[in-house]
Short mmCIF file of C-alpha atoms and ligand atoms in Angstrom, two decimals:
data_model
loop_
_atom_site.label_atom_id
_atom_site.label_comp_id
_atom_site.label_asym_id
_atom_site.label_seq_id
_atom_site.Cartn_x
_atom_site.Cartn_y
_atom_site.Cartn_z
CA MET A 29 -21.26 17.22 -6.67
CA SER A 30 -20.63 14.72 -9.76
CA LYS A 31 -21.59 11.32 -9.62
CA HIS A 32 -19.01 9.85 -12.15
CA GLU A 33 -21.04 7.39 -13.42
CA MET A 34 -23.21 9.60 -14.56
CA LEU A 35 -21.51 12.73 -15.85
CA GLY A 36 -23.95 14.36 -17.75
CA ALA A 37 -26.72 11.65 -17.17
CA PRO A 38 -29.73 11.52 -15.09
CA ARG A 39 -29.31 10.74 -11.43
CA GLY A 40 -30.09 6.98 -10.37
CA ALA A 41 -28.98 5.46 -13.30
CA GLU A 42 -26.09 2.99 -13.35
CA GLN A 43 -24.38 3.24 -16.56
CA SER A 44 -22.11 6.38 -17.14
CA GLU A 45 -19.79 7.35 -20.07
CA LEU A 46 -16.23 6.36 -19.59
CA ALA A 47 -13.72 8.42 -21.60
CA CYS A 48 -10.01 7.18 -21.76
CA THR A 49 -7.57 6.22 -24.54
CA ILE A 50 -6.96 2.58 -24.66
CA ASN A 51 -4.07 1.60 -26.91
CA GLY A 52 -3.86 5.26 -28.36
CA GLU A 53 -7.28 5.10 -28.99
CA GLU A 54 -9.74 7.58 -27.53
CA MET A 55 -12.91 6.01 -26.70
CA LYS A 56 -16.42 6.47 -24.50
CA LEU A 57 -17.83 3.67 -23.23
CA GLU A 58 -21.04 3.47 -21.26
CA VAL A 59 -20.11 1.08 -18.49
CA ALA A 60 -21.11 0.98 -14.59
CA GLY A 61 -18.16 3.26 -12.75
CA SER A 62 -17.60 0.26 -10.26
CA LYS A 63 -17.17 -2.24 -13.46
CA ARG A 64 -13.57 -3.68 -13.03
CA LEU A 65 -11.37 -2.31 -16.02
CA LEU A 66 -10.72 -6.35 -16.69
CA SER A 67 -14.22 -6.64 -17.38
CA VAL A 68 -14.31 -3.79 -19.81
CA LEU A 69 -11.42 -4.95 -21.46
CA ARG A 70 -11.89 -8.54 -22.01
CA ASP A 71 -16.05 -8.64 -22.21
CA ASP A 72 -16.62 -5.35 -23.71
CA LEU A 73 -13.83 -4.94 -26.17
CA ALA A 74 -12.53 -8.25 -26.51
CA LEU A 75 -9.08 -7.32 -25.68
CA THR A 76 -8.46 -10.55 -24.20
CA GLY A 77 -4.55 -10.67 -24.23
CA THR A 78 -4.99 -9.23 -20.64
CA LYS A 79 -5.75 -12.52 -18.65
CA ARG A 80 -8.50 -13.21 -15.93
CA SER A 81 -6.94 -15.84 -13.26
CA CYS A 82 -7.00 -14.63 -9.53
CA GLU A 83 -9.01 -11.51 -9.95
CA ILE A 84 -8.03 -10.15 -6.48
CA GLY A 85 -4.71 -8.61 -7.30
CA ARG A 86 -2.26 -11.44 -6.22
CA CYS A 87 -1.19 -12.97 -9.59
CA GLY A 88 -0.19 -9.96 -11.97
CA ALA A 89 -1.95 -11.99 -15.01
CA CYS A 90 -4.21 -8.82 -15.26
CA MET A 91 -1.84 -6.35 -15.31
CA VAL A 92 -2.25 -3.17 -17.71
CA LEU A 93 -0.44 0.32 -18.25
CA VAL A 94 -2.47 3.03 -16.67
CA ASP A 95 -0.33 6.41 -17.49
CA GLY A 96 2.74 4.28 -17.85
CA LYS A 97 1.96 2.46 -14.72
CA PRO A 98 1.60 -0.94 -13.86
CA ILE A 99 -2.04 -1.46 -12.32
CA ASN A 100 -3.92 -4.79 -11.78
CA ALA A 101 -6.89 -4.51 -13.97
CA CYS A 102 -8.73 -7.00 -11.92
CA LEU A 103 -8.52 -4.20 -9.01
CA THR A 104 -9.11 -1.17 -10.91
CA MET A 105 -12.72 0.22 -11.32
CA ALA A 106 -13.89 1.84 -14.37
CA TYR A 107 -14.41 5.40 -13.12
CA GLN A 108 -10.80 5.38 -11.77
CA CYS A 109 -9.67 5.16 -15.60
CA ALA A 110 -11.50 8.33 -16.56
CA GLY A 111 -9.26 10.86 -18.65
CA LYS A 112 -6.29 8.18 -18.24
CA GLN A 113 -4.16 6.39 -20.91
CA ILE A 114 -4.33 2.77 -20.88
CA THR A 115 -2.03 0.46 -22.61
CA THR A 116 -2.83 -3.45 -22.87
CA ILE A 117 -0.51 -6.19 -24.10
CA GLU A 118 -2.18 -5.69 -27.47
CA GLY A 119 -1.01 -2.15 -27.50
CA ILE A 120 2.92 -3.11 -26.42
CA GLY A 121 4.08 -3.86 -29.74
CA ALA A 122 6.27 -1.33 -32.26
CA ASP A 123 4.38 1.00 -34.10
CA ASP A 124 4.89 -0.59 -37.51
CA GLY A 125 3.36 -3.94 -36.26
CA GLY A 126 6.58 -5.40 -35.05
CA MET A 127 7.34 -6.62 -31.35
CA ASP A 128 8.56 -4.71 -28.84
CA PRO A 129 12.10 -5.78 -27.56
CA VAL A 130 10.58 -6.95 -24.39
CA GLN A 131 8.37 -9.08 -26.38
CA ARG A 132 11.35 -10.62 -28.15
CA ALA A 133 13.21 -10.93 -25.25
CA PHE A 134 10.66 -13.29 -23.86
CA LEU A 135 10.23 -15.24 -27.21
CA GLU A 136 14.09 -15.72 -27.75
CA GLU A 137 14.95 -16.40 -24.20
CA GLY A 138 12.21 -18.92 -23.30
CA GLY A 139 10.71 -16.54 -20.72
CA PHE A 140 7.58 -18.88 -20.64
CA GLN A 141 6.10 -21.83 -21.01
CA CYS A 142 2.17 -22.02 -20.84
CA GLY A 143 2.24 -18.35 -21.63
CA TYR A 144 -0.53 -17.55 -19.22
CA CYS A 145 1.63 -15.08 -17.00
CA THR A 146 3.43 -13.66 -20.03
CA PRO A 147 1.41 -10.59 -21.05
CA GLY A 148 1.32 -9.63 -17.04
CA MET A 149 5.04 -9.98 -17.03
CA ILE A 150 5.85 -8.16 -20.30
CA ILE A 151 3.44 -5.13 -18.97
CA SER A 152 5.70 -5.22 -15.68
CA VAL A 153 8.87 -5.13 -17.82
CA LYS A 154 8.00 -2.59 -19.93
CA ALA A 155 7.19 -0.31 -17.19
CA LEU A 156 9.91 -0.98 -15.17
CA LEU A 157 12.53 -0.42 -18.29
CA GLU A 158 10.80 3.02 -19.12
CA ARG A 159 11.11 4.10 -15.90
CA SER A 160 14.86 2.53 -14.90
CA PRO A 161 16.47 1.48 -18.26
CA ASP A 162 19.22 -0.38 -16.16
CA PRO A 163 17.88 -1.36 -13.41
CA SER A 164 19.45 -3.11 -10.52
CA GLU A 165 18.80 -6.87 -9.51
CA ASP A 166 16.71 -5.62 -6.50
CA GLU A 167 14.81 -3.11 -8.60
CA MET A 168 14.21 -5.76 -11.20
CA GLU A 169 12.58 -8.44 -8.46
CA GLU A 170 10.66 -5.79 -6.97
CA ALA A 171 8.93 -4.62 -10.27
CA LEU A 172 8.13 -8.29 -10.76
CA SER A 173 7.23 -9.09 -7.36
CA GLY A 174 3.58 -8.70 -8.10
CA ASN A 175 3.65 -11.41 -11.17
CA ILE A 176 3.32 -15.19 -10.41
CA CYS A 177 4.54 -17.41 -12.63
CA ARG A 178 3.85 -21.20 -12.41
CA CYS A 179 5.77 -23.07 -14.89
CA THR A 180 9.03 -21.30 -15.51
CA GLY A 181 10.87 -21.15 -12.18
CA TYR A 182 11.76 -17.36 -13.25
CA GLY A 183 14.89 -18.20 -14.78
CA GLY A 184 13.83 -17.91 -18.24
CA ILE A 185 11.96 -14.64 -17.47
CA LYS A 186 15.28 -13.02 -15.79
CA ARG A 187 17.35 -13.92 -18.70
CA ALA A 188 14.48 -12.47 -20.65
CA VAL A 189 14.93 -9.11 -18.80
CA GLU A 190 18.31 -8.80 -19.35
CA ARG A 191 18.43 -9.41 -22.76
CA ALA A 192 15.63 -6.67 -23.25
CA ILE A 193 18.11 -4.26 -20.97
CA GLU A 194 21.08 -5.16 -23.20
CA TRP A 195 18.94 -4.58 -26.52
CA ARG A 196 17.60 -1.36 -25.61
CA ARG A 197 20.95 -0.17 -24.16
CA LYS A 198 22.29 -0.96 -27.88
CA ALA A 199 19.44 0.33 -29.83
CA PRO A 200 20.20 3.48 -31.62
CA MET B 14 -29.27 15.57 -3.51
CA ALA B 15 -32.08 13.26 -4.47
CA MET B 16 -31.09 9.33 -4.18
CA ASN B 17 -33.21 6.55 -4.63
CA LYS B 18 -32.53 4.24 -1.98
CA GLN B 19 -35.12 1.79 -2.67
CA THR B 20 -33.66 0.26 -5.56
CA LYS B 21 -30.22 -1.40 -4.69
CA PRO B 22 -27.89 -1.33 -7.73
CA GLU B 23 -26.14 -4.36 -9.10
CA SER B 24 -23.09 -2.28 -8.80
CA PRO B 25 -22.56 0.29 -6.43
CA ILE B 26 -23.20 4.04 -7.75
CA VAL B 27 -20.01 6.06 -7.46
CA TRP B 28 -19.97 9.43 -6.12
CA GLN B 29 -17.17 11.82 -6.48
CA PRO B 30 -17.38 14.63 -4.17
CA SER B 31 -14.86 17.57 -4.69
CA ASP B 32 -14.49 19.05 -1.46
CA VAL B 33 -14.43 17.54 1.93
CA ALA B 34 -18.06 19.10 3.16
CA GLU B 35 -19.75 17.45 0.07
CA ALA B 36 -18.15 14.01 1.13
CA CYS B 37 -18.84 14.38 4.56
CA THR B 38 -22.53 15.41 3.67
CA LEU B 39 -22.82 12.31 1.37
CA LYS B 40 -21.64 9.86 3.86
CA GLN B 41 -24.37 11.45 6.43
CA GLN B 42 -26.81 11.00 3.98
CA LEU B 43 -26.15 7.60 2.55
CA GLY B 44 -25.31 6.13 5.98
CA GLU B 45 -24.32 2.60 6.02
CA ASP B 46 -25.29 2.27 2.21
CA GLY B 47 -22.32 4.65 1.43
CA VAL B 48 -18.91 3.69 1.81
CA PHE B 49 -15.34 5.79 1.21
CA VAL B 50 -13.23 4.23 -1.45
CA ALA B 51 -9.87 5.50 -2.01
CA GLY B 52 -7.75 2.82 -4.11
CA GLY B 53 -10.48 0.18 -3.41
CA THR B 54 -8.03 -2.56 -3.04
CA LEU B 55 -8.69 -3.42 0.56
CA LEU B 56 -12.68 -3.07 -0.38
CA ARG B 57 -12.02 -5.73 -3.07
CA THR B 58 -10.39 -7.98 -1.18
CA TRP B 59 -13.25 -7.91 1.17
CA TRP B 60 -15.88 -8.17 -1.23
CA GLU B 61 -14.57 -11.24 -2.94
CA ALA B 62 -13.76 -12.76 0.38
CA GLY B 63 -17.40 -12.08 1.72
CA ILE B 64 -15.88 -10.49 4.68
CA ALA B 65 -17.96 -7.35 3.59
CA HIS B 66 -21.07 -6.81 0.89
CA MET B 67 -20.61 -4.66 -1.71
CA PRO B 68 -22.79 -1.29 -0.81
CA SER B 69 -25.02 0.43 -2.88
CA HIS B 70 -22.60 3.75 -3.09
CA LEU B 71 -18.95 4.45 -3.08
CA ILE B 72 -17.54 7.77 -2.27
CA ASP B 73 -14.33 8.11 -3.83
CA ILE B 74 -12.43 10.48 -1.97
CA SER B 75 -9.57 10.55 -4.82
CA GLY B 76 -11.15 13.67 -6.19
CA ILE B 77 -11.20 15.76 -3.24
CA ALA B 78 -9.37 19.03 -3.69
CA ASN B 79 -7.30 19.09 -0.81
CA MET B 80 -6.24 15.63 -1.11
CA GLN B 81 -4.20 16.44 -4.60
CA LYS B 82 -1.03 17.17 -3.05
CA PRO B 83 0.41 14.05 -1.44
CA ILE B 84 3.28 15.30 0.90
CA THR B 85 3.58 18.74 2.49
CA LEU B 86 5.82 20.11 4.86
CA VAL B 87 4.68 22.37 7.41
CA SER B 88 6.84 24.49 9.64
CA SER B 89 6.52 23.98 13.29
CA SER B 90 7.51 26.48 15.96
CA GLN B 91 10.99 25.63 16.41
CA ASP B 92 11.55 26.03 12.56
CA ARG B 93 11.48 22.29 12.34
CA GLN B 94 9.25 20.55 10.01
CA ILE B 95 5.92 18.47 10.11
CA CYS B 96 5.20 16.06 7.43
CA GLN B 97 1.61 16.01 6.25
CA ILE B 98 0.82 12.89 4.21
CA ARG B 99 -2.72 13.15 2.46
CA ALA B 100 -5.06 10.28 3.01
CA ALA B 101 -5.10 9.56 -0.34
CA ALA B 102 -1.34 9.40 -0.81
CA LEU B 103 -0.70 6.29 -2.81
CA LEU B 104 1.59 3.89 -1.12
CA SER B 105 3.89 4.33 -4.20
CA GLU B 106 3.89 8.32 -3.94
CA VAL B 107 4.78 7.68 -0.13
CA ARG B 108 7.69 5.26 -1.00
CA ASN B 109 9.24 7.20 -3.48
CA ASP B 110 9.23 10.57 -1.51
CA SER B 111 12.73 11.73 -0.87
CA HIS B 112 11.82 13.71 2.55
CA ILE B 113 10.01 10.50 3.60
CA ARG B 114 13.29 8.39 2.96
CA THR B 115 15.65 10.91 4.64
CA HIS B 116 13.49 11.52 7.67
CA TYR B 117 11.24 8.69 8.33
CA SER B 118 13.33 5.61 6.81
CA LEU B 119 11.23 3.10 8.54
CA LEU B 120 8.25 4.32 6.60
CA THR B 121 10.02 3.59 3.19
CA THR B 122 10.99 0.32 3.98
CA ALA B 123 7.09 -0.29 5.07
CA MET B 124 6.14 1.38 1.58
CA LYS B 125 8.24 -1.47 -0.11
CA ASN B 126 6.97 -4.44 2.08
CA ILE B 127 3.49 -3.85 1.06
CA ALA B 128 1.90 -5.62 -1.54
CA ALA B 129 3.50 -5.04 -5.15
CA PRO B 130 4.28 -2.11 -7.08
CA SER B 131 1.16 -2.42 -9.03
CA ILE B 132 -1.23 -2.40 -6.20
CA ARG B 133 0.78 0.46 -4.53
CA ASN B 134 -0.16 2.50 -7.39
CA LEU B 135 -3.63 2.32 -6.36
CA ALA B 136 -3.71 1.61 -2.80
CA THR B 137 -3.26 4.59 -0.54
CA LEU B 138 -1.93 5.47 2.75
CA GLY B 139 -5.24 6.17 4.53
CA GLY B 140 -6.63 3.01 3.38
CA ASN B 141 -3.63 1.22 5.00
CA VAL B 142 -4.26 3.08 8.15
CA LEU B 143 -7.86 2.52 8.72
CA SER B 144 -7.44 -1.09 7.64
CA ARG B 145 -6.36 -1.56 11.35
CA VAL B 146 -3.58 -4.14 10.60
CA GLY B 147 -1.67 -2.29 7.61
CA ASP B 148 2.05 -2.80 7.38
CA ALA B 149 2.51 1.05 7.57
CA LEU B 150 1.14 1.22 11.07
CA PRO B 151 4.01 -0.13 13.02
CA ALA B 152 6.61 2.56 11.47
CA LEU B 153 3.86 5.04 11.89
CA LEU B 154 3.55 4.39 15.77
CA VAL B 155 7.36 4.68 16.16
CA TYR B 156 6.81 8.29 14.85
CA GLU B 157 4.11 8.99 17.05
CA ALA B 158 1.62 9.87 14.00
CA MET B 159 -1.28 11.93 14.01
CA LEU B 160 -4.22 11.61 12.35
CA LEU B 161 -6.24 14.65 10.99
CA TRP B 162 -10.28 13.67 10.81
CA HIS B 163 -13.20 15.42 9.59
CA ASP B 164 -16.46 14.15 11.18
CA GLY B 165 -19.04 16.56 9.07
CA GLN B 166 -18.79 18.93 11.84
CA GLY B 167 -14.96 20.04 11.54
CA GLU B 168 -11.54 19.09 11.87
CA PHE B 169 -9.72 17.29 14.89
CA GLU B 170 -6.62 15.51 15.68
CA GLN B 171 -6.08 12.19 17.32
CA SER B 172 -3.07 10.15 17.95
CA LEU B 173 -2.74 7.01 15.88
CA ALA B 174 -2.49 5.11 18.98
CA GLU B 175 -5.55 6.29 20.52
CA TRP B 176 -7.35 5.72 17.35
CA LEU B 177 -6.05 2.22 17.40
CA LEU B 178 -7.37 1.64 20.79
CA GLU B 179 -10.62 3.54 20.08
CA ALA B 180 -11.47 1.21 16.91
CA GLN B 181 -11.21 -1.93 19.00
CA VAL B 182 -14.37 -0.89 20.74
CA SER B 183 -16.22 1.54 18.93
CA HIS B 184 -17.20 1.96 15.22
CA ALA B 185 -17.94 5.56 15.30
CA TRP B 186 -14.63 6.39 13.54
CA LYS B 187 -16.46 4.96 10.21
CA ASN B 188 -18.75 7.84 9.49
CA ARG B 189 -15.40 10.21 9.39
CA LEU B 190 -13.29 10.85 6.52
CA LEU B 191 -9.47 10.76 7.05
CA LEU B 192 -7.78 13.73 5.48
CA ALA B 193 -4.18 13.38 6.58
CA ILE B 194 -1.35 11.28 8.61
CA ILE B 195 0.77 13.94 10.21
CA LEU B 196 4.15 13.05 11.14
CA PRO B 197 5.97 15.06 14.14
CA PRO B 198 9.92 16.31 13.21
CA VAL B 199 12.10 13.61 14.16
CA ASP B 200 14.77 14.27 16.81
CA GLN B 201 17.84 12.68 14.68
CA PRO B 202 20.87 11.77 16.73
CA GLU B 203 21.53 14.68 18.70
CA GLN B 204 23.59 13.09 21.44
CA GLU B 205 27.34 13.14 20.81
CA GLY B 206 28.76 9.94 20.03
CA HIS B 207 24.88 8.15 19.49
CA GLY B 208 24.36 6.00 16.45
CA ARG B 209 21.21 5.46 15.20
CA LEU B 210 19.33 2.16 15.23
CA ASP B 211 16.32 1.93 12.90
CA VAL B 212 14.92 -1.19 11.81
CA TYR B 213 12.06 -2.65 10.06
CA HIS B 214 11.48 -6.11 9.73
CA LYS B 215 8.30 -7.79 8.09
CA VAL B 216 8.11 -11.68 8.18
CA GLY B 217 5.59 -13.51 5.80
CA ARG B 218 5.56 -16.87 4.66
CA ARG B 219 7.18 -15.98 1.66
CA GLU B 220 10.14 -13.39 0.79
CA VAL B 221 7.94 -11.06 -1.01
CA PHE B 222 4.33 -9.98 -1.71
CA THR B 223 3.26 -11.87 1.47
CA PRO B 224 0.83 -11.12 4.29
CA SER B 225 2.62 -10.34 7.59
CA ILE B 226 3.00 -12.97 10.26
CA THR B 227 5.02 -10.44 12.22
CA THR B 228 6.25 -6.86 12.06
CA VAL B 229 8.43 -4.96 13.76
CA ALA B 230 9.41 -1.44 13.61
CA MET B 231 12.17 -0.20 16.34
CA SER B 232 14.25 3.24 16.43
CA ALA B 233 16.72 4.18 19.07
CA ALA B 234 19.78 5.91 19.68
CA VAL B 235 22.96 3.47 20.83
CA GLY B 236 26.00 5.48 22.28
CA ALA B 237 29.71 3.92 21.74
CA ASP B 238 29.41 2.84 25.44
CA ARG B 239 26.36 0.74 24.74
CA HIS B 240 23.94 2.95 26.51
CA ILE B 241 20.75 2.91 24.77
CA VAL B 242 18.21 5.96 24.62
CA GLU B 243 15.04 7.34 22.88
CA VAL B 244 13.65 3.83 22.55
CA ARG B 245 10.61 3.17 20.36
CA ILE B 246 9.20 -0.30 19.63
CA ALA B 247 5.77 -1.06 17.79
CA VAL B 248 4.55 -4.64 16.69
CA GLY B 249 2.03 -6.21 14.78
CA GLY B 250 1.32 -8.75 12.02
CA GLY B 251 -1.45 -10.62 10.79
CA GLN B 252 -4.73 -9.59 12.39
CA THR B 253 -3.12 -8.53 15.28
CA ALA B 254 -3.67 -4.79 15.73
CA PRO B 255 0.01 -3.00 16.21
CA LYS B 256 0.86 -1.29 19.18
CA ARG B 257 3.64 0.05 21.12
CA LEU B 258 5.65 -2.41 23.44
CA GLY B 259 5.91 0.45 26.21
CA HIS B 260 7.13 -1.78 29.11
CA THR B 261 9.98 -3.13 27.09
CA GLU B 262 10.69 0.32 25.70
CA LEU B 263 11.01 1.53 29.34
CA LEU B 264 12.86 -1.69 30.45
CA LEU B 265 15.58 -0.60 27.61
CA GLU B 266 15.61 2.87 28.13
CA GLY B 267 18.87 4.23 29.26
CA GLY B 268 20.23 0.53 30.15
CA LYS B 269 23.29 -0.63 28.75
CA LEU B 270 23.03 -3.27 25.84
CA ASP B 271 24.42 -6.53 27.33
CA ARG B 272 23.63 -10.34 27.62
CA SER B 273 21.52 -9.80 30.75
CA LEU B 274 19.51 -6.84 29.46
CA LEU B 275 18.86 -8.70 26.00
CA GLN B 276 17.37 -11.88 28.23
CA SER B 277 15.23 -9.18 29.87
CA CYS B 278 13.97 -7.61 26.93
CA TYR B 279 13.12 -11.18 25.27
CA SER B 280 11.00 -12.08 27.77
CA SER B 281 9.23 -8.52 28.14
CA VAL B 282 8.22 -8.90 24.48
CA LEU B 283 6.86 -12.23 25.18
CA GLU B 284 5.17 -11.34 27.58
CA HIS B 285 3.71 -8.03 26.61
CA PHE B 286 3.25 -8.95 22.53
CA ARG B 287 -0.35 -10.82 22.56
CA PRO B 288 -0.76 -11.57 18.80
CA VAL B 289 -3.70 -13.42 17.26
CA GLY B 290 -2.94 -16.65 15.73
CA ASP B 291 -4.43 -18.31 12.60
CA VAL B 292 -4.02 -21.59 10.90
CA PHE B 293 -0.87 -20.43 9.18
CA ALA B 294 1.26 -19.41 12.24
CA SER B 295 0.34 -19.70 16.31
CA ALA B 296 0.30 -16.91 18.24
CA SER B 297 3.52 -18.33 20.34
CA TYR B 298 5.14 -18.48 17.00
CA ARG B 299 4.57 -14.80 16.18
CA GLN B 300 5.36 -13.75 19.67
CA LYS B 301 8.60 -15.51 19.37
CA THR B 302 9.19 -14.20 15.92
CA ALA B 303 8.76 -10.53 17.45
CA ALA B 304 11.22 -11.27 20.38
CA ASN B 305 13.77 -12.57 17.93
CA LEU B 306 13.84 -10.01 15.67
CA ILE B 307 14.14 -7.48 18.55
CA VAL B 308 16.58 -8.95 19.97
CA SER B 309 19.04 -9.92 17.37
CA GLU B 310 19.02 -6.13 16.13
CA LEU B 311 20.04 -4.86 19.57
CA TRP B 312 22.70 -7.74 19.73
CA LYS B 313 23.94 -6.01 16.32
CA ALA B 314 23.55 -2.81 17.82
CA MET B 315 26.09 -3.69 20.73
CA GLN B 316 28.74 -5.33 18.49
CA PRO B 317 32.17 -3.36 18.53
CA LYS B 318 32.35 -1.08 15.35
CA SER B 319 34.89 -2.65 12.94
C1 LIG C 419 -3.11 -8.28 -3.08
C2 LIG C 419 -3.17 -7.44 -2.38
C3 LIG C 419 -1.66 -7.66 -1.49
C4 LIG C 419 -1.97 -6.64 0.13
N1 LIG C 419 -0.73 -6.70 0.82
C5 LIG C 419 -0.95 -6.20 1.86
C6 LIG C 419 0.21 -6.05 2.44
O1 LIG C 419 1.54 -6.69 2.42
N2 LIG C 419 0.58 -5.10 3.48
C7 LIG C 419 -0.95 -4.39 3.87
O2 LIG C 419 -0.78 -3.72 4.93
N3 LIG C 419 -1.70 -4.39 3.07
C8 LIG C 419 -1.73 -5.16 1.73
N4 LIG C 419 -2.69 -5.30 1.18
C9 LIG C 419 -3.95 -4.55 1.71
C10 LIG C 419 -4.41 -2.89 1.05
O3 LIG C 419 -4.08 -3.10 -0.29
C11 LIG C 419 -3.83 -2.01 1.58
O4 LIG C 419 -4.13 -2.12 2.93
C12 LIG C 419 -4.09 -0.68 1.04
O5 LIG C 419 -2.98 0.46 1.50
C13 LIG C 419 -5.61 -0.06 1.42
O6 LIG C 419 -5.72 1.05 0.62
P1 LIG C 419 -6.62 1.47 -0.08
O7 LIG C 419 -6.25 3.11 -0.78
O8 LIG C 419 -7.01 0.40 -1.75
O9 LIG C 419 -8.27 1.33 0.50
P2 LIG C 419 -9.56 0.94 0.37
O10 LIG C 419 -9.67 -0.22 -0.13
O11 LIG C 419 -10.19 1.92 -0.61
O12 LIG C 419 -10.24 1.21 1.87
C14 LIG C 419 -10.06 0.43 2.98
C15 LIG C 419 -10.96 1.00 4.22
O13 LIG C 419 -10.43 2.16 4.25
C16 LIG C 419 -11.70 3.02 4.25
N5 LIG C 419 -11.18 4.42 3.67
C17 LIG C 419 -9.93 4.47 2.88
N6 LIG C 419 -9.69 5.87 3.00
C18 LIG C 419 -10.48 6.71 3.73
C19 LIG C 419 -10.51 7.90 4.08
N7 LIG C 419 -9.68 8.58 3.84
N8 LIG C 419 -11.39 8.23 5.13
C20 LIG C 419 -12.25 7.35 5.79
N9 LIG C 419 -12.32 5.71 5.56
C21 LIG C 419 -11.26 5.86 4.35
C22 LIG C 419 -12.79 2.51 3.41
O14 LIG C 419 -14.20 2.58 3.57
C23 LIG C 419 -12.35 1.05 3.62
O15 LIG C 419 -13.08 0.64 4.55
C24 LIG C 419 -3.03 -6.17 0.38
C25 LIG C 419 -4.17 -5.78 -0.79
C26 LIG C 419 -3.96 -6.95 -2.04
C27 LIG C 419 -5.24 -6.44 -2.56
S1 LIG C 420 -6.46 -11.60 -12.00
FE1 LIG C 420 -5.69 -9.60 -11.43
S2 LIG C 420 -3.75 -10.01 -10.26
FE2 LIG C 420 -4.76 -12.06 -10.62
S1 LIG C 421 4.85 -19.47 -18.15
FE1 LIG C 421 2.81 -20.58 -17.43
S2 LIG C 421 2.54 -19.41 -15.67
FE2 LIG C 421 4.23 -18.26 -16.18
#
């Protein structure tokens, strides 16, 4: 029987080693297995692009990719990330340091105002387009249904998604 | 297995049993201090809302060996396929499964209507069932789903409908491990000239990503002569434990869909569906919503096919 927090550590302790990959970098972190991923990212690793808002899965501001799938970091506990590939908004950009087409589309189409929901939106759109490069309107709506924006009225966001699809289609 | 139960940790200790026996032993030893966790999405909601306190120990069921394959098909005696969905199957896995989409379409629709994709990537069908109010339940009731449990001594099956009644009066099930949700083979439209009426509706306060006010799942076969048979209707929503509307089903079964039958059906739903109201929607609003949804679908089914 393994107590996840303790893989290798003495029983009864609360800390354990979390081995995972964050934005392409292999990491071994000493954290409680039940600590939220959101807190690991923001408080322990200073990856503050992932936003903290409702903390109960309702807003999507804390969205990250876990093995390529969108997941709310505020609902995910550290032990659920063992051996996984985690990508935050800081890890979305192109390898040459430039922006991902989805990021550029949000910028150029005015897909944000205050910007608080934007990292989460971009993560959800990125996941959608990786899975379904030419999504239907229904798929788009479903993919973004867990991301709430209080500013834009979603018009700019929708335009940004459409633009990102177009760019990706034209990309060599 | 030595555990120091005196010191309450600031955050729960997470145990990851690799098989069912270990999981059940842990639960027996930890008692109320140890809680099974699947996706943890509902537990987190309860902890944050103060509905449940964070336990000292979490028993993670996702690593249990026979929980790994989410959906398996088993041949029954008449060479028809029984579908076993592991309790730890993610809602997204159930949503995207082609066998479920083809044979249990109400469940696929239910999945699409639960939370949002990111939550469905964490949350499980077992957790949804054991919430006792999950949106999967009306669809599962219509398919007459069975639950496969392990109580530490051995495995046993129980009908979902029976468990929902048991859970109203006893907490004994909280010491058991749910292994799988079993869907019996569906009898498809076998009667000549009959079309299927399969509907699942969840009405909330927003169009998507919203808690349910009223959820209705209904399945029946309707003939060209408007006779309706094989009627199954389940209702739920909000904090109401879902249930089958047996009286309404009987009233409809074998009848001919017409204005008078629809009126009786409407009254029957109002009489037999007893939802729980809250500050957002009263019990009577929920009753009427259910009755309207059911009757409007029956009305559509009795229109001549163009
Ligand atoms: C933002 C948000 C939106 C939501 N929207 C909806 C919605 O629209 N519709 C809906 O129905 N639900 C909704 N939920 C509730 C919840 O996410 C789902 O019901 C989900 O399916 C629960 O699954 P889980 O694996 O996360 O359960 P957990 O939180 O892991 O567990 C839930 C309960 O079941 C027990 N348990 C879990 N698995 C087992 C097992 N195999 N054996 C024994 N006990 C077990 C746990 O001890 C706990 O008591 C929402 C939740 C959130 C956070
Ligand atoms: S902070 Fe995680 S969904 Fe709102
Ligand atoms: S841009 Fe402000 S919340 Fe979306």
